[in-house]
mmCIF file of C-alpha atoms in Angstrom:
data_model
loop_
_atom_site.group_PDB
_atom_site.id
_atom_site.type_symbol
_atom_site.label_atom_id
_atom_site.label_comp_id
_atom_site.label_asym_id
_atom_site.label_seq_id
_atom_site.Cartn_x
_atom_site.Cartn_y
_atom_site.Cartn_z
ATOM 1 C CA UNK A 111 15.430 14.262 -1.285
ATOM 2 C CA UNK A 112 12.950 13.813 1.405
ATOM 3 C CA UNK A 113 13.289 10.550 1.497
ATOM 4 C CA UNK A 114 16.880 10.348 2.108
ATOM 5 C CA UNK A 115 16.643 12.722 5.337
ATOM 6 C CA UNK A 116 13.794 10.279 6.454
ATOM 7 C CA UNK A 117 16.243 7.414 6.888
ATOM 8 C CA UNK A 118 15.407 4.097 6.822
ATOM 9 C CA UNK A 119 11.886 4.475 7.848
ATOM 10 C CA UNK A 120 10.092 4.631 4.440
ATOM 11 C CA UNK A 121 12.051 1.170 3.282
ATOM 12 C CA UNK A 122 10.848 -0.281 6.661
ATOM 13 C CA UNK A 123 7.460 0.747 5.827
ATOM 14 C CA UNK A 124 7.427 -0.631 2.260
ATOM 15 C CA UNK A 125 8.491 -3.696 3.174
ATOM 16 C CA UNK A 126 6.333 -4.125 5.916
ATOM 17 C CA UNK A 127 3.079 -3.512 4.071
ATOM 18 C CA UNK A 128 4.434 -5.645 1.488
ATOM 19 C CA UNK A 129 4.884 -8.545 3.476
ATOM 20 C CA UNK A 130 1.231 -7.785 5.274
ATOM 21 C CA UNK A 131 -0.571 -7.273 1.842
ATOM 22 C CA UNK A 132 1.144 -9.978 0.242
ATOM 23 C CA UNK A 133 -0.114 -12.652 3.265
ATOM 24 C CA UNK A 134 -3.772 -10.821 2.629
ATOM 25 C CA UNK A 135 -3.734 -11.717 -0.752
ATOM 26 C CA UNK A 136 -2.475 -15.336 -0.039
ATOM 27 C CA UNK A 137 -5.711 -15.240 2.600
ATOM 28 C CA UNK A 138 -7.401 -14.269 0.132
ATOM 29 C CA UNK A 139 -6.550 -16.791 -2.421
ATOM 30 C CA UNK A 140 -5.039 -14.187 -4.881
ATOM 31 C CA UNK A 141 -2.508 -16.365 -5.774
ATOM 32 C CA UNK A 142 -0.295 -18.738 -4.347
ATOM 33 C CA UNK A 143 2.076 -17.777 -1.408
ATOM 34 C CA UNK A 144 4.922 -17.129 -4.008
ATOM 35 C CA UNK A 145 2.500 -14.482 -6.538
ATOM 36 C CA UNK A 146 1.298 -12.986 -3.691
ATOM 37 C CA UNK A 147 4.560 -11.623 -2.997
ATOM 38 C CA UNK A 148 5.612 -10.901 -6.128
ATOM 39 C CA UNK A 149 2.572 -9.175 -6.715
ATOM 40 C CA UNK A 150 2.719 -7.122 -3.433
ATOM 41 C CA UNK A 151 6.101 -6.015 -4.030
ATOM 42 C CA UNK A 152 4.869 -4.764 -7.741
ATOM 43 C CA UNK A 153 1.906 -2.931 -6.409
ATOM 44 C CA UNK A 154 3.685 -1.289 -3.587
ATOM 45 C CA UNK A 155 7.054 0.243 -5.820
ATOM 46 C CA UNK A 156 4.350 1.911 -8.304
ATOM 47 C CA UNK A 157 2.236 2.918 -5.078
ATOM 48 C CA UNK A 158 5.020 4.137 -3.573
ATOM 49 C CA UNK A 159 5.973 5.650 -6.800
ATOM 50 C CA UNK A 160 2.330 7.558 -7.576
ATOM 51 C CA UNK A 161 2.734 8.682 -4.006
ATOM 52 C CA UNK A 162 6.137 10.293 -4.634
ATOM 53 C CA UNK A 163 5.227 12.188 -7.433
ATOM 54 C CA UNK A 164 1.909 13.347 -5.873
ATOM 55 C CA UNK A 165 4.388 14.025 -2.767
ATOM 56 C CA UNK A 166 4.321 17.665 -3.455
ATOM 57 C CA UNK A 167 0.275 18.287 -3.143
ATOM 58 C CA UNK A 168 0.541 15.458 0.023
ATOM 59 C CA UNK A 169 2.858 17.534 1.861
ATOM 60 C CA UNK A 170 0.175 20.630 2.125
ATOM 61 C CA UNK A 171 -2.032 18.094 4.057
ATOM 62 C CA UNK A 172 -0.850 18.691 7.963
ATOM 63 C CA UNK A 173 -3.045 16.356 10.012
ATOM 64 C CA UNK A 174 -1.189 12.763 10.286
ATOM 65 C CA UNK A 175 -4.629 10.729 9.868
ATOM 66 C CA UNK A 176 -5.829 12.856 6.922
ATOM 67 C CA UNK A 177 -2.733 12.136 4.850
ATOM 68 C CA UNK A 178 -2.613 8.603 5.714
ATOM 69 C CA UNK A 179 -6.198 8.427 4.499
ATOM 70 C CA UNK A 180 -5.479 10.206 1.135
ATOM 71 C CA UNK A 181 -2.607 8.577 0.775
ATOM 72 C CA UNK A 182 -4.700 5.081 1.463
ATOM 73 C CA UNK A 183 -7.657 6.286 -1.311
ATOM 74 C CA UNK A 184 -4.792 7.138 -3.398
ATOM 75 C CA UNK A 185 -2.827 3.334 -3.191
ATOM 76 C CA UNK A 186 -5.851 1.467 -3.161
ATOM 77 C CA UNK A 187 -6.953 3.350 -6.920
ATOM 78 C CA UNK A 188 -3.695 2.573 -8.145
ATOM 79 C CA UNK A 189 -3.069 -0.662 -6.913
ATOM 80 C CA UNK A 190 -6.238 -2.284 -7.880
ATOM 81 C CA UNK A 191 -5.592 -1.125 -11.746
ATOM 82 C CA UNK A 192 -2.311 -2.808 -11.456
ATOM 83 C CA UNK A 193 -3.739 -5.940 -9.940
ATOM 84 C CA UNK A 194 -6.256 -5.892 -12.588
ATOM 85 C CA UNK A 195 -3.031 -5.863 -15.183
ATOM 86 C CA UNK A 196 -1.024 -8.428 -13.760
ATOM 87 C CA UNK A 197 -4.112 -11.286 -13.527
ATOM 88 C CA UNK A 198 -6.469 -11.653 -15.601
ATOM 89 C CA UNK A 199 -9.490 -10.677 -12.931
ATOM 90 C CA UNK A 200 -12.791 -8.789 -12.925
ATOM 91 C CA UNK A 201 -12.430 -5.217 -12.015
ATOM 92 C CA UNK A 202 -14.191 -6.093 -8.729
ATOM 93 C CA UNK A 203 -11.809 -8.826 -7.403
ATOM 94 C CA UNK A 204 -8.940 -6.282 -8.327
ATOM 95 C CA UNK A 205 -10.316 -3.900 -6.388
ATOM 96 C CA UNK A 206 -11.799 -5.634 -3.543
ATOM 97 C CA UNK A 207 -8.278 -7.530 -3.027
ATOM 98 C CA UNK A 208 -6.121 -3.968 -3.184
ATOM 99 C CA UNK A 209 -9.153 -2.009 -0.741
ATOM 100 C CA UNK A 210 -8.759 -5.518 1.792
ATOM 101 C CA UNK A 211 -4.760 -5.382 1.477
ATOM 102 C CA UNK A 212 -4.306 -1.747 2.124
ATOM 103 C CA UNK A 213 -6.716 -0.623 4.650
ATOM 104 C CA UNK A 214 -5.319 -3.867 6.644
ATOM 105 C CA UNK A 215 -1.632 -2.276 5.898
ATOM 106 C CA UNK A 216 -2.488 1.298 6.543
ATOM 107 C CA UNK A 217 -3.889 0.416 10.127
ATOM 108 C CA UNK A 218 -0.535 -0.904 10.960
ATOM 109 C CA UNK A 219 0.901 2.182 9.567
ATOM 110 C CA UNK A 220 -1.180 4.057 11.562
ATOM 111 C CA UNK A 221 -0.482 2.492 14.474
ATOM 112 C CA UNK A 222 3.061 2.839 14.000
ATOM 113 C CA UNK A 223 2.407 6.435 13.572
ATOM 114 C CA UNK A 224 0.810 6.595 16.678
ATOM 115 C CA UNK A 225 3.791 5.202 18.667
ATOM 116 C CA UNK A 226 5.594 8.688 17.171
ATOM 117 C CA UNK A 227 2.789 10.630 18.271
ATOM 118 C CA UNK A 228 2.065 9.368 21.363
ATOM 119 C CA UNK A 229 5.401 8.698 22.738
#
């Protein structure tokens, strides 16, 4: 329900850190331009997913930067597991890719949340 009074801005914001984790991963040779998409999109419905269901515990959390962190910790557990389930990759390259994809995403978000905050 939320996220239907919240407009248009939480699509925005999935597809914009799916397009900027996607071109991380193609930087850093994940996969080809193509997988690196497809796998960005995957990661970031479940993400976005997890984060909806743990939506309830998030919402307690009233500083801006403090849930954007948590909410960073949280996609960057569960996107690494899934990026360790859709290629066959060590643990560490799974990880390493989703911590270098999201904290590059999340500072955009948090920029964008500044605008909000600022303006």
């Amino acid at each position: 329900m939320v996220l239907f009074l919240a407009g248009g801005a939480p699509i925005v914001l999935w597809a914009g850190m799916t397009v900027i984790e996607a071109l991380m991963f193609f930087q850093l040779r994940w996969a080809k331009l193509g997988g690196s998409f497809r796998d960005a999109a995957v990661i970031n419905l479940v993400s976005a997913v997890v984060l909806a269901l743990f939506g309830q515990l998030l919402a307690v959390i009233t500083n801006p930067f403090v849930l954007l962190g948590t909410a960073c910790v949280i996609s960057i557990l569960v996107e690494g597991f899934i990026l360790l389930l859709l290629r066959k990759r060590t643990s560490s390259q799974s990880y390493l890719a989703a911590l270098v994809s999201n904290v590059t995403s999340y500072i955009f978000v948090m920029a964008y949340v500044l605008t909000f905050l600022l303006g």
